[in-house]
Amino acid sequence: MDPDFVERRRIGLENFLLRVASHPVLCHDKIFASFLNQENGWKDALNEAGLQVKTDSRLKSLSATFRVKNPDKRFTELKHYSDELQSVISHLLRVRARVADRLYGVYKVHGNYGRVFSEWSAIEKEMGDGLQSAGHHMDVYAASIDDILEEEEHYADQLKEYLFYAEALRAVCRKHELMQYDLEMSALDLASKKQQCEELATGTVRTFSLKGMTSKLFGQETPEQREAKMKLLEEQIEEGQEQVKVQNEESRCVAPGTDFRAPTGMSTHIIYINCVCRDFVQNAWLEIERFKDQKNRDLKEALINYAVMQISMCKKGIQVWTNAKECFSKM
C-alpha cells in the first residue's frame, strides 16, 4: 500500500479507461458503461456474457500455430513485428533502469560534498560562510534525484503500456490462426468425404485405412448399406460445391454485431467460417491501422518529453555548480 505505487497504479488504470472510452466501438459497450456508472452489478453482467469461456485454449492455439498450412503473410509479419517491438521496448526499459540506478548513486554522492563543506566551514572564519552555502547547494542537488526518478517512472510507464499492446497484437494473430486452422480442417474433412463417396461408388480404396482392412477381414458392405452411405455423403457435399472459393469473394458476409448462427452441414460450416474469418480480417486491419497511428503519436510524445526532462535535469545541475562557484568566489 505504498502511496507512490498506489498513485502510479491509479494513473495507469485511468489511462486504460481513457483508452477504452476513446475507442469508437468499445465506448458503446454495455459492460463498459455499467462499470463506469454502477458500483455493483457490472461483474454479474460480465460473467453472464461468458467472455472468459470464449477465450481459446493455449493448447489449441499452439496447435494452430504449427499446423496451419496457408497462413496469411500479413498476420505473420504482424506477429514478427509485435515480437520485435516488445523486445526493443524491453531493452530500452532495462537500459533506462541501469542509467537511473547509476544516476541515483551519482546524485546521492553529492550529499557527501555538502557534509564535507559544512564540516569544513566550522573550522574556517573567513571561508566559513562560502563553504556553508556551497554545502547547502550540494545537499539540495543530492535530494533532487528522488523527484527526477519519479518523473522518469511516468515516462517508463508509458513505454511499458506498449509491452501489453505487443501482446495484444499477438493475440489478434493467434485468433486469426485459430480461424484459419478451423477452415483448413473443415476443408480437409470435406475432401475426405468426397474421397469416401468416390470409393463407395467405385468400390476401390486408394489409401490404407481401417475401413479397407475391415472390408478385407469381414467382407464388403451390402449394396443397400453402400447406397445409404453414398446418399448421406452426397447430401453433405451437394450443400455447397464451391464453398472453399468463398474466401476469395470481396464482399463481407457477416456484418459487425450480427448474431449469425452457423448452419448445420459440413459445406455450409466452411462457408460460415469463411465469412467470419473475412469479417475478422477486415475489422482487425482497421484496428491495426488505428493502433499504428496511436503508437506513433504516443511513443513520439513520450520520447520527446523524456529528452526534455533530461535537458532540464542537466540545466539544474549546471545551475547548482554555478551557485557553488559564486559561493567560492565570495570567500
Short mmCIF file of C-alpha atoms in Angstrom, two decimals:
data_model
loop_
_atom_site.label_atom_id
_atom_site.label_comp_id
_atom_site.label_asym_id
_atom_site.label_seq_id
_atom_site.Cartn_x
_atom_site.Cartn_y
_atom_site.Cartn_z
CA MET A 1 0.00 0.00 0.00
CA ASP A 2 2.88 2.37 -0.73
CA PRO A 3 1.26 5.74 -1.62
CA ASP A 4 3.55 6.36 -4.59
CA PHE A 5 2.85 2.93 -6.05
CA VAL A 6 -0.90 3.30 -5.48
CA GLU A 7 -0.86 6.67 -7.26
CA ARG A 8 1.07 5.25 -10.22
CA ARG A 9 -1.35 2.35 -10.36
CA ARG A 10 -4.31 4.74 -10.28
CA ILE A 11 -2.87 6.79 -13.14
CA GLY A 12 -2.26 3.63 -15.17
CA LEU A 13 -5.83 2.38 -14.68
CA GLU A 14 -7.24 5.80 -15.50
CA ASN A 15 -5.23 5.88 -18.74
CA PHE A 16 -6.58 2.42 -19.59
CA LEU A 17 -10.17 3.59 -19.11
CA LEU A 18 -9.47 6.62 -21.30
CA ARG A 19 -8.11 4.30 -23.99
CA VAL A 20 -11.29 2.22 -23.90
CA ALA A 21 -13.53 5.29 -23.83
CA SER A 22 -11.79 6.76 -26.90
CA HIS A 23 -12.33 3.58 -28.95
CA PRO A 24 -15.20 4.02 -31.44
CA VAL A 25 -16.67 0.56 -30.70
CA LEU A 26 -15.72 -0.20 -27.09
CA CYS A 27 -17.04 3.15 -25.85
CA HIS A 28 -20.58 1.93 -26.63
CA ASP A 29 -20.14 -1.43 -24.88
CA LYS A 30 -22.83 -2.08 -22.28
CA ILE A 31 -20.47 -3.77 -19.79
CA PHE A 32 -18.05 -0.83 -20.00
CA ALA A 33 -20.88 1.63 -19.44
CA SER A 34 -22.18 -0.33 -16.44
CA PHE A 35 -18.65 -0.44 -14.98
CA LEU A 36 -18.45 3.36 -15.14
CA ASN A 37 -21.96 4.00 -13.83
CA GLN A 38 -22.64 1.20 -11.35
CA GLU A 39 -20.91 0.43 -8.09
CA ASN A 40 -22.25 -3.13 -8.10
CA GLY A 41 -23.78 -5.40 -10.70
CA TRP A 42 -21.30 -4.93 -13.55
CA LYS A 43 -19.41 -8.08 -12.54
CA ASP A 44 -22.60 -10.13 -12.89
CA ALA A 45 -23.11 -8.76 -16.40
CA LEU A 46 -19.52 -9.65 -17.23
CA ASN A 47 -19.94 -13.21 -16.01
CA GLU A 48 -23.25 -13.63 -17.87
CA ALA A 49 -21.57 -12.54 -21.11
CA GLY A 50 -19.26 -15.55 -20.84
CA LEU A 51 -16.27 -13.71 -22.30
CA GLN A 52 -13.82 -15.83 -20.35
CA VAL A 53 -15.41 -19.04 -21.63
CA LYS A 54 -14.99 -17.81 -25.20
CA THR A 55 -11.24 -17.44 -24.73
CA ASP A 56 -9.40 -20.03 -26.83
CA SER A 57 -7.21 -22.51 -25.01
CA ARG A 58 -3.44 -22.17 -25.22
CA LEU A 59 -3.11 -25.78 -26.36
CA LYS A 60 -5.42 -25.29 -29.31
CA SER A 61 -3.70 -22.01 -30.16
CA LEU A 62 -0.28 -23.68 -30.12
CA SER A 63 -1.59 -26.49 -32.33
CA ALA A 64 -2.99 -23.98 -34.81
CA THR A 65 0.30 -22.09 -34.95
CA PHE A 66 2.29 -25.12 -36.07
CA ARG A 67 -0.36 -26.83 -38.22
CA VAL A 68 -1.79 -24.00 -40.35
CA LYS A 69 -0.66 -24.75 -43.92
CA ASN A 70 -1.53 -21.43 -45.56
CA PRO A 71 -1.01 -18.63 -43.02
CA ASP A 72 -1.82 -15.06 -44.00
CA LYS A 73 1.51 -13.30 -44.66
CA ARG A 74 0.16 -10.04 -43.25
CA PHE A 75 -0.60 -11.60 -39.89
CA THR A 76 2.71 -13.47 -39.90
CA GLU A 77 4.56 -10.20 -40.44
CA LEU A 78 2.44 -8.53 -37.77
CA LYS A 79 3.33 -11.28 -35.31
CA HIS A 80 7.05 -10.84 -36.02
CA TYR A 81 6.70 -7.08 -35.64
CA SER A 82 4.98 -7.44 -32.27
CA ASP A 83 7.80 -9.70 -31.06
CA GLU A 84 10.42 -7.20 -32.20
CA LEU A 85 8.53 -4.24 -30.74
CA GLN A 86 8.27 -5.94 -27.36
CA SER A 87 11.97 -6.86 -27.47
CA VAL A 88 13.08 -3.31 -28.34
CA ILE A 89 10.93 -1.69 -25.65
CA SER A 90 12.11 -4.23 -23.05
CA HIS A 91 15.76 -3.47 -23.86
CA LEU A 92 15.08 0.28 -23.74
CA LEU A 93 13.45 -0.02 -20.31
CA ARG A 94 16.35 -2.09 -18.99
CA VAL A 95 18.89 0.48 -20.22
CA ARG A 96 16.86 3.28 -18.63
CA ALA A 97 16.73 1.39 -15.33
CA ARG A 98 20.52 0.88 -15.31
CA VAL A 99 21.16 4.54 -16.11
CA ALA A 100 18.70 5.60 -13.39
CA ASP A 101 20.46 3.40 -10.81
CA ARG A 102 23.85 4.90 -11.60
CA LEU A 103 22.44 8.41 -11.74
CA TYR A 104 20.88 7.91 -8.30
CA GLY A 105 24.29 6.97 -6.92
CA VAL A 106 25.97 9.99 -8.51
CA TYR A 107 23.41 12.41 -7.09
CA LYS A 108 23.49 10.90 -3.61
CA VAL A 109 27.28 11.06 -3.53
CA HIS A 110 26.96 14.82 -3.94
CA GLY A 111 25.47 14.77 -0.46
CA ASN A 112 28.99 13.95 0.74
CA TYR A 113 30.15 17.25 -0.75
CA GLY A 114 27.52 19.01 1.36
CA ARG A 115 28.56 17.21 4.53
CA VAL A 116 32.30 17.87 4.00
CA PHE A 117 31.78 21.55 3.12
CA SER A 118 29.61 22.02 6.22
CA GLU A 119 32.23 20.37 8.47
CA TRP A 120 34.98 22.42 6.84
CA SER A 121 33.07 25.67 7.34
CA ALA A 122 33.08 25.05 11.12
CA ILE A 123 36.86 25.43 11.33
CA GLU A 124 37.17 28.41 8.97
CA LYS A 125 36.45 32.04 9.81
CA GLU A 126 36.79 33.90 6.51
CA MET A 127 35.80 30.95 4.28
CA GLY A 128 33.10 29.57 6.56
CA ASP A 129 30.05 31.31 5.05
CA GLY A 130 31.01 30.43 1.47
CA LEU A 131 31.66 26.79 2.31
CA GLN A 132 28.41 26.55 4.26
CA SER A 133 26.40 27.97 1.31
CA ALA A 134 28.13 25.67 -1.17
CA GLY A 135 27.36 22.69 1.06
CA HIS A 136 23.70 23.70 1.12
CA HIS A 137 23.56 23.74 -2.69
CA MET A 138 25.13 20.27 -2.79
CA ASP A 139 22.53 18.94 -0.34
CA VAL A 140 19.71 20.35 -2.47
CA TYR A 141 21.25 18.77 -5.57
CA ALA A 142 21.53 15.35 -3.90
CA ALA A 143 17.90 15.46 -2.72
CA SER A 144 16.52 16.42 -6.14
CA ILE A 145 17.12 12.94 -7.61
CA ASP A 146 14.02 11.50 -5.92
CA ASP A 147 11.67 13.80 -7.84
CA ILE A 148 13.64 13.24 -11.05
CA LEU A 149 13.33 9.45 -10.84
CA GLU A 150 9.64 9.71 -10.00
CA GLU A 151 9.12 11.74 -13.18
CA GLU A 152 11.17 9.19 -15.13
CA GLU A 153 8.89 6.40 -13.93
CA HIS A 154 5.96 8.21 -15.51
CA TYR A 155 7.60 8.06 -18.94
CA ALA A 156 8.70 4.46 -18.33
CA ASP A 157 5.07 3.53 -17.62
CA GLN A 158 4.07 4.99 -20.99
CA LEU A 159 6.58 2.69 -22.68
CA LYS A 160 5.50 -0.31 -20.57
CA GLU A 161 1.97 0.16 -21.86
CA TYR A 162 3.19 -0.83 -25.30
CA LEU A 163 4.59 -4.09 -23.96
CA PHE A 164 0.95 -5.04 -23.37
CA TYR A 165 -0.05 -3.68 -26.77
CA ALA A 166 2.54 -6.00 -28.35
CA GLU A 167 0.93 -8.94 -26.54
CA ALA A 168 -2.49 -7.77 -27.78
CA LEU A 169 -1.18 -7.81 -31.37
CA ARG A 170 -0.02 -11.39 -30.89
CA ALA A 171 -3.46 -12.29 -29.53
CA VAL A 172 -5.03 -10.98 -32.75
CA CYS A 173 -2.61 -13.12 -34.77
CA ARG A 174 -3.42 -16.20 -32.66
CA LYS A 175 -7.13 -15.63 -33.17
CA HIS A 176 -6.66 -15.48 -36.93
CA GLU A 177 -4.52 -18.65 -36.84
CA LEU A 178 -7.30 -20.48 -35.00
CA MET A 179 -9.90 -19.38 -37.53
CA GLN A 180 -7.63 -20.35 -40.43
CA TYR A 181 -6.94 -23.68 -38.74
CA ASP A 182 -10.68 -24.39 -38.37
CA LEU A 183 -11.20 -23.50 -42.03
CA GLU A 184 -8.42 -25.80 -43.21
CA MET A 185 -9.63 -28.67 -41.01
CA SER A 186 -13.16 -28.29 -42.40
CA ALA A 187 -11.82 -28.26 -45.96
CA LEU A 188 -9.84 -31.44 -45.25
CA ASP A 189 -12.94 -33.04 -43.77
CA LEU A 190 -14.89 -32.17 -46.92
CA ALA A 191 -12.15 -33.61 -49.14
CA SER A 192 -12.22 -36.77 -47.06
CA LYS A 193 -15.99 -37.05 -47.51
CA LYS A 194 -15.62 -36.66 -51.27
CA GLN A 195 -12.96 -39.38 -51.33
CA GLN A 196 -15.20 -41.71 -49.30
CA CYS A 197 -18.04 -41.07 -51.73
CA GLU A 198 -15.78 -41.86 -54.68
CA GLU A 199 -14.52 -45.05 -53.02
CA LEU A 200 -18.07 -46.19 -52.34
CA ALA A 201 -19.03 -45.51 -55.93
CA THR A 202 -16.05 -47.35 -57.45
CA GLY A 203 -15.61 -49.98 -54.78
CA THR A 204 -11.86 -49.31 -54.57
CA VAL A 205 -9.87 -47.92 -51.67
CA ARG A 206 -6.98 -45.69 -52.82
CA THR A 207 -5.24 -45.28 -49.46
CA PHE A 208 -4.62 -47.50 -46.47
CA SER A 209 -7.46 -47.14 -43.97
CA LEU A 210 -9.20 -49.00 -41.17
CA LYS A 211 -12.26 -49.26 -43.38
CA GLY A 212 -10.25 -51.07 -46.06
CA MET A 213 -8.86 -53.53 -43.53
CA THR A 214 -12.26 -54.30 -42.03
CA SER A 215 -13.67 -54.85 -45.51
CA LYS A 216 -10.97 -57.43 -46.21
CA LEU A 217 -11.49 -59.13 -42.85
CA PHE A 218 -15.26 -59.11 -42.65
CA GLY A 219 -16.31 -58.75 -46.27
CA GLN A 220 -17.74 -55.96 -48.37
CA GLU A 221 -20.80 -53.94 -47.35
CA THR A 222 -24.14 -54.78 -48.86
CA PRO A 223 -25.34 -52.65 -51.80
CA GLU A 224 -28.07 -51.18 -49.60
CA GLN A 225 -25.53 -50.06 -46.99
CA ARG A 226 -23.26 -48.56 -49.62
CA GLU A 227 -26.16 -46.76 -51.26
CA ALA A 228 -27.31 -45.28 -47.92
CA LYS A 229 -23.80 -44.06 -47.12
CA MET A 230 -23.35 -42.60 -50.59
CA LYS A 231 -26.65 -40.78 -50.32
CA LEU A 232 -25.64 -39.26 -46.97
CA LEU A 233 -22.25 -38.17 -48.29
CA GLU A 234 -23.74 -36.71 -51.46
CA GLU A 235 -26.25 -34.71 -49.44
CA GLN A 236 -23.45 -33.21 -47.39
CA ILE A 237 -21.29 -32.44 -50.42
CA GLU A 238 -24.12 -31.02 -52.55
CA GLU A 239 -24.83 -28.33 -49.95
CA GLY A 240 -22.00 -26.29 -51.43
CA GLN A 241 -19.51 -27.49 -54.03
CA GLU A 242 -17.81 -24.10 -54.26
CA GLN A 243 -17.67 -23.41 -50.53
CA VAL A 244 -13.87 -23.13 -50.35
CA LYS A 245 -13.95 -20.44 -53.04
CA VAL A 246 -15.95 -18.18 -50.74
CA GLN A 247 -12.76 -16.89 -49.13
CA ASN A 248 -11.88 -15.22 -52.44
CA GLU A 249 -15.07 -13.16 -52.53
CA GLU A 250 -14.58 -9.48 -51.89
CA SER A 251 -17.86 -8.84 -50.10
CA ARG A 252 -18.29 -9.16 -46.36
CA CYS A 253 -20.60 -12.00 -45.39
CA VAL A 254 -21.23 -11.07 -41.77
CA ALA A 255 -21.90 -7.52 -40.65
CA PRO A 256 -20.33 -6.39 -37.35
CA GLY A 257 -22.59 -7.24 -34.45
CA THR A 258 -24.76 -9.64 -36.42
CA ASP A 259 -25.97 -12.69 -34.46
CA PHE A 260 -25.11 -15.17 -37.20
CA ARG A 261 -25.75 -18.79 -36.27
CA ALA A 262 -23.58 -21.35 -38.01
CA PRO A 263 -25.78 -23.54 -40.23
CA THR A 264 -25.65 -27.27 -39.95
CA GLY A 265 -23.81 -29.32 -42.51
CA MET A 266 -20.17 -29.61 -43.47
CA SER A 267 -20.11 -27.37 -46.55
CA THR A 268 -22.21 -24.61 -45.04
CA HIS A 269 -19.99 -24.73 -41.98
CA ILE A 270 -16.98 -23.93 -44.19
CA ILE A 271 -18.92 -21.05 -45.73
CA TYR A 272 -19.71 -19.79 -42.25
CA ILE A 273 -16.06 -19.96 -41.14
CA ASN A 274 -15.00 -18.17 -44.33
CA CYS A 275 -17.49 -15.40 -43.69
CA VAL A 276 -16.50 -14.92 -40.07
CA CYS A 277 -12.80 -15.09 -40.95
CA ARG A 278 -13.18 -12.45 -43.67
CA ASP A 279 -15.12 -10.19 -41.34
CA PHE A 280 -12.49 -10.67 -38.63
CA VAL A 281 -9.63 -9.81 -41.02
CA GLN A 282 -11.26 -6.59 -42.20
CA ASN A 283 -12.09 -5.43 -38.68
CA ALA A 284 -8.66 -6.45 -37.41
CA TRP A 285 -6.82 -4.40 -40.02
CA LEU A 286 -8.92 -1.35 -39.26
CA GLU A 287 -7.88 -1.72 -35.62
CA ILE A 288 -4.24 -2.31 -36.54
CA GLU A 289 -4.10 0.86 -38.65
CA ARG A 290 -5.66 2.77 -35.78
CA PHE A 291 -3.07 1.25 -33.42
CA LYS A 292 -0.18 2.29 -35.66
CA ASP A 293 -1.30 5.92 -35.71
CA GLN A 294 -1.82 5.93 -31.96
CA LYS A 295 1.54 4.21 -31.32
CA ASN A 296 3.45 6.75 -33.40
CA ARG A 297 1.85 9.66 -31.54
CA ASP A 298 2.26 8.19 -28.07
CA LEU A 299 5.85 6.97 -28.37
CA LYS A 300 6.95 10.17 -30.09
CA GLU A 301 5.43 12.25 -27.30
CA ALA A 302 6.94 10.06 -24.55
CA LEU A 303 10.44 10.13 -26.03
CA ILE A 304 10.37 13.90 -26.62
CA ASN A 305 9.16 14.56 -23.06
CA TYR A 306 11.86 12.25 -21.70
CA ALA A 307 14.53 14.14 -23.65
CA VAL A 308 13.17 17.48 -22.39
CA MET A 309 13.28 16.15 -18.82
CA GLN A 310 16.92 15.09 -19.25
CA ILE A 311 17.82 18.53 -20.63
CA SER A 312 16.06 20.20 -17.69
CA MET A 313 17.89 17.92 -15.25
CA CYS A 314 21.27 18.84 -16.77
CA LYS A 315 20.40 22.55 -16.63
CA LYS A 316 19.59 22.23 -12.93
CA GLY A 317 22.95 20.55 -12.38
CA ILE A 318 24.69 23.40 -14.17
CA GLN A 319 22.80 25.91 -12.02
CA VAL A 320 23.84 24.15 -8.80
CA TRP A 321 27.52 24.26 -9.71
CA THR A 322 27.18 27.86 -10.92
CA ASN A 323 25.78 28.78 -7.50
CA ALA A 324 28.59 26.87 -5.80
CA LYS A 325 31.13 28.76 -7.93
CA GLU A 326 29.67 32.10 -6.80
CA CYS A 327 29.87 30.93 -3.19
CA PHE A 328 33.53 30.06 -3.63
CA SER A 329 34.17 33.43 -5.34
CA LYS A 330 32.83 35.34 -2.32
CA MET A 331 35.17 33.64 0.13
#
